[in-house]
Amino acid sequence: PSPDSPDRPSPPSEAFHHNRYIPAIAMTLFPAIADMMVVNGNTDEHVLVIAKGFLITSILWGQATLSILEGKRTQSAVLFTTLCCLTFFGFIHSMDGKVYYDVWNH
C-alpha cells in the first residue's frame, strides 16, 4: 500500500495520538516505574508494595483499564477479580515474598 493509503498499518508512535488509550498506557507504566524506583534505592513502603510482581500487575492493570475504556465491563470485572485474588494470596504486592493466606495449612 502507498504511504497515504487508509489501510496501511500505523506505526507504534501513533498510539499516543489516540487520546483514548493513554490511560491504559499510563496504568501499565505505574508498576514498572515503581520497580525502577526500588532498584534505584527507594525504600518507601508504598512504592515497594506496587513494585512487587510488577510484570503481572502491569499487564493486568493495563488490560483492565483498556477493557473499561472499550466498554467491556465483564472482562474488566474478571481482570479486577483476578488481581484481587492474586493480591489476597500474595502473588503480587507481597512485601515478604510469601503467600499471605495458605489455604492448605490454615
PDB file of C-alpha atoms in Angstrom:
ATOM      1  CA  PRO A   1       0.000   0.000   0.000  1.00  0.00           C
ATOM      2  CA  SER A   2       1.027   3.558  -0.591  1.00  0.00           C
ATOM      3  CA  PRO A   3       2.011   5.790   2.343  1.00  0.00           C
ATOM      4  CA  ASP A   4      -1.271   7.683   2.038  1.00  0.00           C
ATOM      5  CA  SER A   5      -3.396   4.552   1.899  1.00  0.00           C
ATOM      6  CA  PRO A   6      -6.024   4.312   4.684  1.00  0.00           C
ATOM      7  CA  ASP A   7      -5.402   0.584   5.153  1.00  0.00           C
ATOM      8  CA  ARG A   8      -1.684   0.955   5.795  1.00  0.00           C
ATOM      9  CA  PRO A   9      -0.626  -0.171   9.294  1.00  0.00           C
ATOM     10  CA  SER A  10       0.085   2.682  11.663  1.00  0.00           C
ATOM     11  CA  PRO A  11       3.464   2.917  13.393  1.00  0.00           C
ATOM     12  CA  PRO A  12       3.549   2.390  17.165  1.00  0.00           C
ATOM     13  CA  SER A  13       4.173   6.096  17.752  1.00  0.00           C
ATOM     14  CA  GLU A  14       0.665   6.833  16.510  1.00  0.00           C
ATOM     15  CA  ALA A  15      -0.786   5.075  19.568  1.00  0.00           C
ATOM     16  CA  PHE A  16      -0.093   8.233  21.548  1.00  0.00           C
ATOM     17  CA  HIS A  17      -2.108  10.304  19.090  1.00  0.00           C
ATOM     18  CA  HIS A  18      -5.247   8.381  20.025  1.00  0.00           C
ATOM     19  CA  ASN A  19      -6.073  10.036  23.356  1.00  0.00           C
ATOM     20  CA  ARG A  20      -8.478   7.223  24.158  1.00  0.00           C
ATOM     21  CA  TYR A  21      -5.702   4.757  25.064  1.00  0.00           C
ATOM     22  CA  ILE A  22      -3.394   6.998  27.100  1.00  0.00           C
ATOM     23  CA  PRO A  23      -4.953   5.995  30.479  1.00  0.00           C
ATOM     24  CA  ALA A  24      -4.309   2.312  29.723  1.00  0.00           C
ATOM     25  CA  ILE A  25      -0.712   3.050  28.756  1.00  0.00           C
ATOM     26  CA  ALA A  26      -0.214   5.085  31.941  1.00  0.00           C
ATOM     27  CA  MET A  27      -1.677   2.352  34.159  1.00  0.00           C
ATOM     28  CA  THR A  28       0.687  -0.157  32.572  1.00  0.00           C
ATOM     29  CA  LEU A  29       3.690   2.011  33.376  1.00  0.00           C
ATOM     30  CA  PHE A  30       2.999   2.647  37.101  1.00  0.00           C
ATOM     31  CA  PRO A  31       4.227  -0.728  38.468  1.00  0.00           C
ATOM     32  CA  ALA A  32       7.288  -0.722  36.176  1.00  0.00           C
ATOM     33  CA  ILE A  33       8.222   2.790  37.302  1.00  0.00           C
ATOM     34  CA  ALA A  34       7.785   1.704  40.926  1.00  0.00           C
ATOM     35  CA  ASP A  35      10.147  -1.221  40.331  1.00  0.00           C
ATOM     36  CA  MET A  36      12.726   1.110  38.773  1.00  0.00           C
ATOM     37  CA  MET A  37      12.456   3.336  41.850  1.00  0.00           C
ATOM     38  CA  VAL A  38      13.123   0.335  44.111  1.00  0.00           C
ATOM     39  CA  VAL A  39      16.136  -0.686  42.005  1.00  0.00           C
ATOM     40  CA  ASN A  40      17.477   2.866  42.444  1.00  0.00           C
ATOM     41  CA  GLY A  41      17.209   2.621  46.232  1.00  0.00           C
ATOM     42  CA  ASN A  42      13.749   3.947  47.106  1.00  0.00           C
ATOM     43  CA  THR A  43      12.524   2.015  50.150  1.00  0.00           C
ATOM     44  CA  ASP A  44       9.182   3.755  50.645  1.00  0.00           C
ATOM     45  CA  GLU A  45       6.619   1.146  51.693  1.00  0.00           C
ATOM     46  CA  HIS A  46       4.018   2.269  49.144  1.00  0.00           C
ATOM     47  CA  VAL A  47       6.490   2.031  46.283  1.00  0.00           C
ATOM     48  CA  LEU A  48       7.692  -1.399  47.438  1.00  0.00           C
ATOM     49  CA  VAL A  49       4.141  -2.764  47.521  1.00  0.00           C
ATOM     50  CA  ILE A  50       3.389  -1.677  43.955  1.00  0.00           C
ATOM     51  CA  ALA A  51       6.791  -2.876  42.695  1.00  0.00           C
ATOM     52  CA  LYS A  52       6.306  -6.452  43.900  1.00  0.00           C
ATOM     53  CA  GLY A  53       5.122  -8.570  40.982  1.00  0.00           C
ATOM     54  CA  PHE A  54       5.246  -5.617  38.622  1.00  0.00           C
ATOM     55  CA  LEU A  55       5.195  -7.671  35.408  1.00  0.00           C
ATOM     56  CA  ILE A  56       1.891  -9.375  36.164  1.00  0.00           C
ATOM     57  CA  THR A  57       0.482  -6.208  37.695  1.00  0.00           C
ATOM     58  CA  SER A  58       1.425  -4.068  34.684  1.00  0.00           C
ATOM     59  CA  ILE A  59      -0.157  -6.418  32.193  1.00  0.00           C
ATOM     60  CA  LEU A  60      -3.379  -6.882  34.133  1.00  0.00           C
ATOM     61  CA  TRP A  61      -3.776  -3.211  35.142  1.00  0.00           C
ATOM     62  CA  GLY A  62      -3.285  -2.124  31.539  1.00  0.00           C
ATOM     63  CA  GLN A  63      -5.685  -4.703  30.147  1.00  0.00           C
ATOM     64  CA  ALA A  64      -8.321  -3.940  32.794  1.00  0.00           C
ATOM     65  CA  THR A  65      -8.094  -0.214  32.054  1.00  0.00           C
ATOM     66  CA  LEU A  66      -8.357  -0.889  28.331  1.00  0.00           C
ATOM     67  CA  SER A  67     -11.422  -3.053  28.949  1.00  0.00           C
ATOM     68  CA  ILE A  68     -13.079  -0.199  30.841  1.00  0.00           C
ATOM     69  CA  LEU A  69     -12.255   2.259  28.071  1.00  0.00           C
ATOM     70  CA  GLU A  70     -13.728  -0.064  25.455  1.00  0.00           C
ATOM     71  CA  GLY A  71     -16.874  -0.703  27.497  1.00  0.00           C
ATOM     72  CA  LYS A  72     -16.175  -4.379  28.199  1.00  0.00           C
ATOM     73  CA  ARG A  73     -17.500  -4.467  31.749  1.00  0.00           C
ATOM     74  CA  THR A  74     -17.496  -8.238  32.159  1.00  0.00           C
ATOM     75  CA  GLN A  75     -13.889  -8.546  31.030  1.00  0.00           C
ATOM     76  CA  SER A  76     -12.763  -5.735  33.329  1.00  0.00           C
ATOM     77  CA  ALA A  77     -14.628  -7.310  36.255  1.00  0.00           C
ATOM     78  CA  VAL A  78     -12.899 -10.644  35.624  1.00  0.00           C
ATOM     79  CA  LEU A  79      -9.497  -8.956  35.411  1.00  0.00           C
ATOM     80  CA  PHE A  80     -10.008  -6.964  38.616  1.00  0.00           C
ATOM     81  CA  THR A  81     -11.258 -10.095  40.385  1.00  0.00           C
ATOM     82  CA  THR A  82      -8.133 -11.898  39.210  1.00  0.00           C
ATOM     83  CA  LEU A  83      -5.993  -9.044  40.561  1.00  0.00           C
ATOM     84  CA  CYS A  84      -7.813  -9.238  43.906  1.00  0.00           C
ATOM     85  CA  CYS A  85      -7.190 -12.982  44.139  1.00  0.00           C
ATOM     86  CA  LEU A  86      -3.521 -12.605  43.223  1.00  0.00           C
ATOM     87  CA  THR A  87      -3.155  -9.907  45.867  1.00  0.00           C
ATOM     88  CA  PHE A  88      -5.044 -11.905  48.505  1.00  0.00           C
ATOM     89  CA  PHE A  89      -2.842 -14.957  48.053  1.00  0.00           C
ATOM     90  CA  GLY A  90       0.352 -12.853  47.906  1.00  0.00           C
ATOM     91  CA  PHE A  91       1.420 -13.471  44.327  1.00  0.00           C
ATOM     92  CA  ILE A  92       1.551  -9.711  43.725  1.00  0.00           C
ATOM     93  CA  HIS A  93       2.103  -6.912  46.253  1.00  0.00           C
ATOM     94  CA  SER A  94       3.602  -9.294  48.830  1.00  0.00           C
ATOM     95  CA  MET A  95       6.127  -7.443  50.992  1.00  0.00           C
ATOM     96  CA  ASP A  96       7.982 -10.554  52.151  1.00  0.00           C
ATOM     97  CA  GLY A  97       7.526 -12.691  49.038  1.00  0.00           C
ATOM     98  CA  LYS A  98       5.384 -15.239  50.872  1.00  0.00           C
ATOM     99  CA  VAL A  99       1.822 -16.291  50.262  1.00  0.00           C
ATOM    100  CA  TYR A 100      -0.364 -14.444  52.771  1.00  0.00           C
ATOM    101  CA  TYR A 101      -3.170 -16.951  53.030  1.00  0.00           C
ATOM    102  CA  ASP A 102      -2.191 -20.586  52.883  1.00  0.00           C
ATOM    103  CA  VAL A 103      -5.367 -22.499  52.071  1.00  0.00           C
ATOM    104  CA  TRP A 104      -3.927 -25.908  52.829  1.00  0.00           C
ATOM    105  CA  ASN A 105      -2.406 -25.102  56.238  1.00  0.00           C
ATOM    106  CA  HIS A 106      -4.958 -22.649  57.584  1.00  0.00           C
TER     107      HIS A 106
END
